CSV table of C-alpha atoms and ligand atoms in Angstrom, one decimal:
chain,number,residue,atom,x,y,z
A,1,UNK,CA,171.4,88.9,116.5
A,2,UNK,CA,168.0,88.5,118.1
A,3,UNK,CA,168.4,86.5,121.5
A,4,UNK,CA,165.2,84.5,121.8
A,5,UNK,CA,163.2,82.1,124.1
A,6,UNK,CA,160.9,79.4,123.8
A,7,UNK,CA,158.5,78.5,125.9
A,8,UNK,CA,156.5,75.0,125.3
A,9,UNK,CA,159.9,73.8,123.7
A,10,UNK,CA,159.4,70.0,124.0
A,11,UNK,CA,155.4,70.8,122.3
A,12,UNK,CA,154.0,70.1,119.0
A,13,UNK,CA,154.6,73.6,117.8
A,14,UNK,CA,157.7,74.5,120.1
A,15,UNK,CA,159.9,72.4,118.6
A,16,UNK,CA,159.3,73.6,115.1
A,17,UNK,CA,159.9,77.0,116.4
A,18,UNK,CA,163.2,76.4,118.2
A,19,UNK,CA,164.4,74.5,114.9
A,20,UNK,CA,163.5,77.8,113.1
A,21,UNK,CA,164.9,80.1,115.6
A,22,UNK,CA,168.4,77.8,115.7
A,23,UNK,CA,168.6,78.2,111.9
A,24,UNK,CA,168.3,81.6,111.5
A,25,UNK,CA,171.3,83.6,111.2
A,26,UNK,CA,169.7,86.7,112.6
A,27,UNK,CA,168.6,85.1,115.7
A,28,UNK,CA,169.8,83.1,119.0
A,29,UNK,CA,167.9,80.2,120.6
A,30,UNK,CA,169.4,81.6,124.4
A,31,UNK,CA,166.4,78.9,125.9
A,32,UNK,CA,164.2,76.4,125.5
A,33,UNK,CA,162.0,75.7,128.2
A,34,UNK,CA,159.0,73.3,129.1
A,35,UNK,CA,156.8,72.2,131.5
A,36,UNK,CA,159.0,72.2,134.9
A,37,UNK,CA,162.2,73.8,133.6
A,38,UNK,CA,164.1,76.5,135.8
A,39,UNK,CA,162.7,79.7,133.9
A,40,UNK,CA,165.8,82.0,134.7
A,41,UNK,CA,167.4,81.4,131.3
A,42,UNK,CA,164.6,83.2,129.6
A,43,UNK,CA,165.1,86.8,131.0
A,44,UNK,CA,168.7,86.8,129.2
A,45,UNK,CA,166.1,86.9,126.4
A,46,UNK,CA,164.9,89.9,124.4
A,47,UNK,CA,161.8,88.0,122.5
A,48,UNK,CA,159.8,84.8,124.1
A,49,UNK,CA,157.8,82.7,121.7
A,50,UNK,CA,155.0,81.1,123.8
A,51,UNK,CA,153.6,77.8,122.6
A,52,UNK,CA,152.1,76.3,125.7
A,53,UNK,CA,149.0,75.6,127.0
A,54,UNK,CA,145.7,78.3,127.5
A,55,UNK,CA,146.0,77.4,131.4
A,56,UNK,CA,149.1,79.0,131.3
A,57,UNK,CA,150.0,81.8,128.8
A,58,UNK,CA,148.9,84.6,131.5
A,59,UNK,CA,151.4,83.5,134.1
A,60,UNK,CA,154.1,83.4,131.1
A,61,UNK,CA,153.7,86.5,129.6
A,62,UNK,CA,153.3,88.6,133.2
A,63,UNK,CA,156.4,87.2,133.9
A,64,UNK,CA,158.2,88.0,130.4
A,65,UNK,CA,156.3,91.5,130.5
A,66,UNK,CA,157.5,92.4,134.2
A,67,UNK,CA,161.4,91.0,132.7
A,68,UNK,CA,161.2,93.6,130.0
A,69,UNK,CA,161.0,90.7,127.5
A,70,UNK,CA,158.7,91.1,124.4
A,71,UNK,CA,156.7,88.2,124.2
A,72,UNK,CA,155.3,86.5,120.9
A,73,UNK,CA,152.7,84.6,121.9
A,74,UNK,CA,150.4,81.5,119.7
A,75,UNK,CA,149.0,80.0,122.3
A,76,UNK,CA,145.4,80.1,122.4
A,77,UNK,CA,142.6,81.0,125.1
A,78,UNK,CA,142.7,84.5,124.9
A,79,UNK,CA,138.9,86.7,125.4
A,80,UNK,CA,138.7,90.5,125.8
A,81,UNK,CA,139.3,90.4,129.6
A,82,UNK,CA,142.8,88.5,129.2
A,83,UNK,CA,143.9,91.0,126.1
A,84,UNK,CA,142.9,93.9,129.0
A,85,UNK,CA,144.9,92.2,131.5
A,86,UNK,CA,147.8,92.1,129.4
A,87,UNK,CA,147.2,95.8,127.8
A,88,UNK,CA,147.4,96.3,131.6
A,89,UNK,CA,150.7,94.6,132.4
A,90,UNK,CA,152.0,96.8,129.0
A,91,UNK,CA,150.9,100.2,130.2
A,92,UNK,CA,153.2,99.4,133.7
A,93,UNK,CA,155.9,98.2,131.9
A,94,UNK,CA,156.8,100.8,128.6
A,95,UNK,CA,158.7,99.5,126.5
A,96,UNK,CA,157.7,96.3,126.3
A,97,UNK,CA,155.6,95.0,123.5
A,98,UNK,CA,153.7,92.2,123.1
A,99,UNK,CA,152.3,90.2,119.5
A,100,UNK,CA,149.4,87.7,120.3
A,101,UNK,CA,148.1,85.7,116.8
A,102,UNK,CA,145.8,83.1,117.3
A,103,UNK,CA,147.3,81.9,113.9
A,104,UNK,CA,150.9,82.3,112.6
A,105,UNK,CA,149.9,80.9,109.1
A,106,UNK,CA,150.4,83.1,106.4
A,107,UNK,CA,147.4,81.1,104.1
A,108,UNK,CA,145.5,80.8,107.7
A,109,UNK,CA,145.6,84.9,108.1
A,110,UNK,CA,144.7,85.5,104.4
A,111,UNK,CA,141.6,82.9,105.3
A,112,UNK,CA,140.6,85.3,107.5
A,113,UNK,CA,140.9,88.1,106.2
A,114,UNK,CA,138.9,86.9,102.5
A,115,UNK,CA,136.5,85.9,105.0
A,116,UNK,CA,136.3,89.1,106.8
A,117,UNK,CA,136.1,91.0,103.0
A,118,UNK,CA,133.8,88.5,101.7
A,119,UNK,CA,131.2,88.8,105.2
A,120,UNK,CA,129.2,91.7,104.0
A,121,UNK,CA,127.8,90.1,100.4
A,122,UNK,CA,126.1,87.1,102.1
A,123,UNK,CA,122.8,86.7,103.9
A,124,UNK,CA,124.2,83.9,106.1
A,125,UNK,CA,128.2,83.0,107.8
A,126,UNK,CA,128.9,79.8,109.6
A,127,UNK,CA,132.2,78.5,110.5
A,128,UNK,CA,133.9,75.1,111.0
A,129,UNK,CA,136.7,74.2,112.2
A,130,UNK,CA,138.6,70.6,112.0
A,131,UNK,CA,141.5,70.1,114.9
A,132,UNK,CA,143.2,66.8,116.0
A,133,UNK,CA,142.0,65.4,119.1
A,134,UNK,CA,144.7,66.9,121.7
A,135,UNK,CA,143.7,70.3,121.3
A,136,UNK,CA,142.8,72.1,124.7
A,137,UNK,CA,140.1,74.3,123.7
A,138,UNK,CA,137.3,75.1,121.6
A,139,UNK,CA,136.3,76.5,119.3
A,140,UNK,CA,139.7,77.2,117.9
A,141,UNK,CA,141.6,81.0,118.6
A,142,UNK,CA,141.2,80.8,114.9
A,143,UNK,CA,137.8,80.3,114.4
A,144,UNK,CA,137.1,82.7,117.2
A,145,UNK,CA,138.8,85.6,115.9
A,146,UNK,CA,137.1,84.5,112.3
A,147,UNK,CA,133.8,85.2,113.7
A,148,UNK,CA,134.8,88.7,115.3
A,149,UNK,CA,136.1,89.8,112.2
A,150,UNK,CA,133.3,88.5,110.0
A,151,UNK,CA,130.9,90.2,112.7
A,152,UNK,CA,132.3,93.3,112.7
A,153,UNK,CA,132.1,93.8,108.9
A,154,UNK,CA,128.9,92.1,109.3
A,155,UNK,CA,127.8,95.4,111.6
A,156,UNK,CA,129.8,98.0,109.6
A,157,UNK,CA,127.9,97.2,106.8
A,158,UNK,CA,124.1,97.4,108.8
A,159,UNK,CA,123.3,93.8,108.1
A,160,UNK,CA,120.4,92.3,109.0
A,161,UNK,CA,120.4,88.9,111.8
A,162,UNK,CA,121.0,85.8,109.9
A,163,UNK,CA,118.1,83.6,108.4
A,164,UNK,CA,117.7,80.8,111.5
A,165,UNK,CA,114.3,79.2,112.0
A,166,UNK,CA,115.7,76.6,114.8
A,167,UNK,CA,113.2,76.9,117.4
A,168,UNK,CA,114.2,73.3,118.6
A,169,UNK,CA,117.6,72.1,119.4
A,170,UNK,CA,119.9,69.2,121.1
A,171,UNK,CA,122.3,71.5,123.2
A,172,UNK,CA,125.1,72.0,120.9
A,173,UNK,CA,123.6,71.1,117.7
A,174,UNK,CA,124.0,74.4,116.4
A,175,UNK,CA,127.2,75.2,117.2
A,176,UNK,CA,128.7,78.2,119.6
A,177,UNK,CA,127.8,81.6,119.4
A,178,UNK,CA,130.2,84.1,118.7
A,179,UNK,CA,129.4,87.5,118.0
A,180,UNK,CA,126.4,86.1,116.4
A,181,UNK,CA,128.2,83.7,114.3
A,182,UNK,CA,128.0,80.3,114.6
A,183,UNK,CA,131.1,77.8,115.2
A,184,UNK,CA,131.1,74.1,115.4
A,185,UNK,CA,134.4,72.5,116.1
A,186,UNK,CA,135.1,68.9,115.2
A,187,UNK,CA,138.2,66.7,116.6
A,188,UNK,CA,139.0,64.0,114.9
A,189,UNK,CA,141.9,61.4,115.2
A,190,UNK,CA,144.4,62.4,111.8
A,191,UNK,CA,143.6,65.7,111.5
A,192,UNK,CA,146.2,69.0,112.4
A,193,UNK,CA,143.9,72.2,112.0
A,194,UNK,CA,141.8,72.9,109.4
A,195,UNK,CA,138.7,75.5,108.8
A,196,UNK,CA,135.7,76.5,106.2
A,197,UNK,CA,133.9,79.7,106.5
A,198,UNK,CA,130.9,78.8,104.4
A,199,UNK,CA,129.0,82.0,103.0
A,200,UNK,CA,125.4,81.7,102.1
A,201,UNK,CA,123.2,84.1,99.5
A,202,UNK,CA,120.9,83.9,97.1
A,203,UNK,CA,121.8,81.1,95.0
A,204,UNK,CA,125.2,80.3,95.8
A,205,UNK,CA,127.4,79.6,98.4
A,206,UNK,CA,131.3,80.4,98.6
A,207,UNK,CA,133.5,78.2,101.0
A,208,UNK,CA,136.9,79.7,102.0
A,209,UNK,CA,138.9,76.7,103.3
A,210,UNK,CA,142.6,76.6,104.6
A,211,UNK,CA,143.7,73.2,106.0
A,212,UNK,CA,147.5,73.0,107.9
A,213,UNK,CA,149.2,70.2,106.4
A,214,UNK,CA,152.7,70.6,109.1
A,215,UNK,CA,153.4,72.4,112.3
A,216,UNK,CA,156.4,73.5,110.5
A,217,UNK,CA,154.2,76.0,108.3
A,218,UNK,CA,153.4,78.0,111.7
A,219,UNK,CA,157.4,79.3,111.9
A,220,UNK,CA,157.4,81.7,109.0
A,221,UNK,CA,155.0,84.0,110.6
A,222,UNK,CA,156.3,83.5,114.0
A,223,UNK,CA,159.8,84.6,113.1
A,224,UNK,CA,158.3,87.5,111.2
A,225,UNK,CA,157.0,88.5,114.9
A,226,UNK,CA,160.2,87.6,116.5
A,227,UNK,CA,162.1,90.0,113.9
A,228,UNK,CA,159.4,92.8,114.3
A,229,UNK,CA,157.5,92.8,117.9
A,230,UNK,CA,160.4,95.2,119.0
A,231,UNK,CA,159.1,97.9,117.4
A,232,UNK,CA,155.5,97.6,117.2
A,233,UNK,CA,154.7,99.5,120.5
A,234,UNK,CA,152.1,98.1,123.2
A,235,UNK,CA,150.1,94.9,122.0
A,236,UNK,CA,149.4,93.5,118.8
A,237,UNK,CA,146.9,90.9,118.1
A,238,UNK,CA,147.0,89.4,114.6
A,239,UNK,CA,149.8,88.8,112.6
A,240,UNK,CA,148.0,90.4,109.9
A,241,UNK,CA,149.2,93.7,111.1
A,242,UNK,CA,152.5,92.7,109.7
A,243,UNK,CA,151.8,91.8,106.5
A,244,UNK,CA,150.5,94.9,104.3
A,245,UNK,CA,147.6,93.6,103.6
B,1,LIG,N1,148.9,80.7,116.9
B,1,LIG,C1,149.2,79.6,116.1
B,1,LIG,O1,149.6,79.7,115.0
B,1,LIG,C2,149.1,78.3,116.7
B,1,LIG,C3,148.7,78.1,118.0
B,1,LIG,N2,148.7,76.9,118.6
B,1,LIG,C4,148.3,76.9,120.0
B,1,LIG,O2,149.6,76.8,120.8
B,1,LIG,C5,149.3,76.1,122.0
B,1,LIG,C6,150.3,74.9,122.0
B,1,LIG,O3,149.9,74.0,121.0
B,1,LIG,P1,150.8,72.6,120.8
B,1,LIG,O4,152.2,72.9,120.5
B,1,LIG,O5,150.0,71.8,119.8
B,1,LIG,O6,150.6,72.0,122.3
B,1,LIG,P2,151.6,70.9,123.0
B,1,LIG,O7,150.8,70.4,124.1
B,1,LIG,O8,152.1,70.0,122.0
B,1,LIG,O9,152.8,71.8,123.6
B,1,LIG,C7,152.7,72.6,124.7
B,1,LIG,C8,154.0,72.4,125.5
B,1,LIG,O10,154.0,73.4,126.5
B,1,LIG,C9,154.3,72.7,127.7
B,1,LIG,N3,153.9,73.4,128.9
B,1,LIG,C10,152.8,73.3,129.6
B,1,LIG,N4,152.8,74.2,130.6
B,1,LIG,C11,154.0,74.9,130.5
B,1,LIG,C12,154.6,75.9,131.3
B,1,LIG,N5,154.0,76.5,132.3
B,1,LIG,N6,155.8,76.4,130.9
B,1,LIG,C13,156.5,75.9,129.8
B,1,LIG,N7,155.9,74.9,129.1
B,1,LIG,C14,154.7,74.4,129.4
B,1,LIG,C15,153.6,71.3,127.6
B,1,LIG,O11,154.1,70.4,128.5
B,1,LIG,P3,153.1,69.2,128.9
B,1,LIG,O12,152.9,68.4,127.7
B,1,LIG,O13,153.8,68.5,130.0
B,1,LIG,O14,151.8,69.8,129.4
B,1,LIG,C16,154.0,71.0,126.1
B,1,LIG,O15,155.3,70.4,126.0
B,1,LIG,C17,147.8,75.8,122.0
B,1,LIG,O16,147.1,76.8,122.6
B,1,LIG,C18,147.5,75.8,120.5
B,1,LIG,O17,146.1,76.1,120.2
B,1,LIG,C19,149.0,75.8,118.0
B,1,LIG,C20,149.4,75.8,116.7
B,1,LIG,C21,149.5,77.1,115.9
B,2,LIG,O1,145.9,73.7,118.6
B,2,LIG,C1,146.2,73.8,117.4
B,2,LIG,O2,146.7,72.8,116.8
B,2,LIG,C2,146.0,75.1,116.7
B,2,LIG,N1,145.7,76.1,117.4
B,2,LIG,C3,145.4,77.4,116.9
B,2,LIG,C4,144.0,77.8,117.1
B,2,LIG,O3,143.4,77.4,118.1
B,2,LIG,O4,143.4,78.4,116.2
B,2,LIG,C5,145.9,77.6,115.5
B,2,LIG,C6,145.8,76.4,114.6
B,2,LIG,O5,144.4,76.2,114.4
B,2,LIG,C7,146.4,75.1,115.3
C-alpha cells in the first residue's frame, strides 16, 4: 500500500482524486486537506497529490519536499524560475522526488505531443485554449507547455519566424507570446478545459483538438504518478515521461 495525501481535497479536481486514491487497492487516502486544515496529517504520507491554487503550490511542495514526501503536483502556475526553485529544494533533500504535469489527461498529453511532432511541417502554430470561468490563470499550464514544446521542434528543425503582418493591434488582440507562439485563452460559462493547436501551410490546415468532458478523466494519469514518482529520481515535468511514448 501507497500512503497518500491530498491537498485541495474539498476542489474541483481534489475530490476526484481522493475518490480515486480511496478506491484503489494499492493505495491509502492517510489525508485530505484544504484550505485551513491542520497540515500534520500529511507528513505520515509518502506521496502528496497537490490540486490547489498557483498562489500556493510553492509553499506546499517546500513543505512536502523538506518532509521527505514525494509530491505529485497538477496545479498550475509554474515558469522556469519556480521549476529551479523546486530542482533546488530536490538537490537538499535526496531522495525525494517530485512529478509536476500541467495535464494529467492521457488524450490531453497525446494532444501535445501530435502537436509537438506535427510543429515542424507548418509555416504557421497558434493555440487556443477554452477554460470555464473560475480558472486562476492564463493562458492555461497546458497551453503553455504546448507552445514550448511546439517551439522547441520549431527550432530543432531551423524554421523560419512565423508569417505575421500585424503592424496594428488592440493590446491583447493577438494573443500572448510564448516562445514565439501565440496563445489566446477564452473563459466561458459551461465549459471545463478544452484546446486546438491549429497548424497552418500551404493549402491546408490541421487542427489537433482535445476537449475534457469530466474532472474525473484527470485521475488515471495522476495515480499513474502516485504509483511511479517514487522512483523516478529528482523532478519530472510531464506525465508524458511515463507513458512510452
Ligand atoms: N494538471 C492537471 O491535469 C490539472 C490541473 N488543474 C489545476 O489544478 C489547480 C486546481 O484546480 P481546481 O481543482 O479546478 O481548483 P479548485 O479551486 O476547485 O480547488 C482548489 C482547492 O484548493 C484549496 N486550497 C487553496 N489554498 C490551499 C492551501 N494552501 N492548502 C490546501 N488547499 C488549498 C481551495 O480552497 P478555496 O476554494 O477556499 O480557495 C480549493 O478547495 C489549478 O491550478 C488548475 O489549473 C486542474 C485540472 C487538471
Ligand atoms: O484549471 C483547469 O481546469 C485546468 N487546468 C490545467 C491547465 O491549466 O492546463 C489543466 C486543464 O486544462 C484543466
Amino acid at each position: 500500500m501507497i500512503r497518500v495525501g491530498v491537498l485541495g481535497a474539498r476542489g474541483r479536481v481534489g475530490v476526484e482524486v481522493c475518490k480515486a486514491v480511496e478506491a484503489a487497492d494499492d493505495l491509502e487516502l492517510v489525508a485530505a486537506v484544504d484550505r485551513d486544515d491542520p497540515v500534520e496529517g500529511l507528513a505520515g504520507a509518502e506521496v502528496v497529490v497537490d490540486f490547489t491554487h498557483p498562489d500556493v503550490v510553492m509553499d506546499n511542495m517546500r513543505w512536502c519536499i523538506e518532509h521527505g514526501v514525494h509530491p505529485v503536483v497538477g496545479t498550475t502556475g509554474f515558469d522556469a524560475g519556480r521549476l529551479a526553485a523546486v530542482r533546488g529544494w530536490l538537490d537538499a533533500n535526496p531522495g525525494v522526488n517530485a512529478l509536476i504535469a500541467p495535464n494529467f489527461g492521457i488524450a490531453a498529453v497525446l494532444m501535445m505531443h501530435f502537436a509537438q511532432q506535427a510543429a515542424r511541417y507548418f509555416d504557421s502554430v497558434e493555440i487556443v485554449e477554452l477554460h470555464h470561468p473560475n480558472k486562476a490563470d492564463a493562458p492555461s499550464g497546458t497551453a503553455r507547455r504546448t507552445a514550448e514544446l511546439v517551439a522547441e521542434a520549431r527550432r530543432k528543425a531551423g524554421m523560419a519566424p512565423m508569417p505575421d503582418a500585424t503592424s496594428t493591434e488592440l493590446d491583447g488582440a493577438r494573443g500572448a507570446d510564448v516562445d514565439g507562439v501565440h496563445v489566446h485563452a477564452v473563459r466561458l460559462a459551461g465549459l471545463i478545459a478544452h484546446q486546438e493547436v491549429i497548424l497552418g501551410g500551404d493549402g491546408e490546415i490541421l487542427t489537433i483538438r482535445h476537449d475534457t468532458m469530466n474532472r474525473s478523466s484527470f485521475t488515471p494519469g495522476v495515480l499513474l504518478g502516485v504509483r511511479r514518482v517514487r522512483e523516478i529520481p529528482g523532478l519530472t515535468v510531464g506525465l508524458e515521461h511515463l507513458l512510452d511514448l
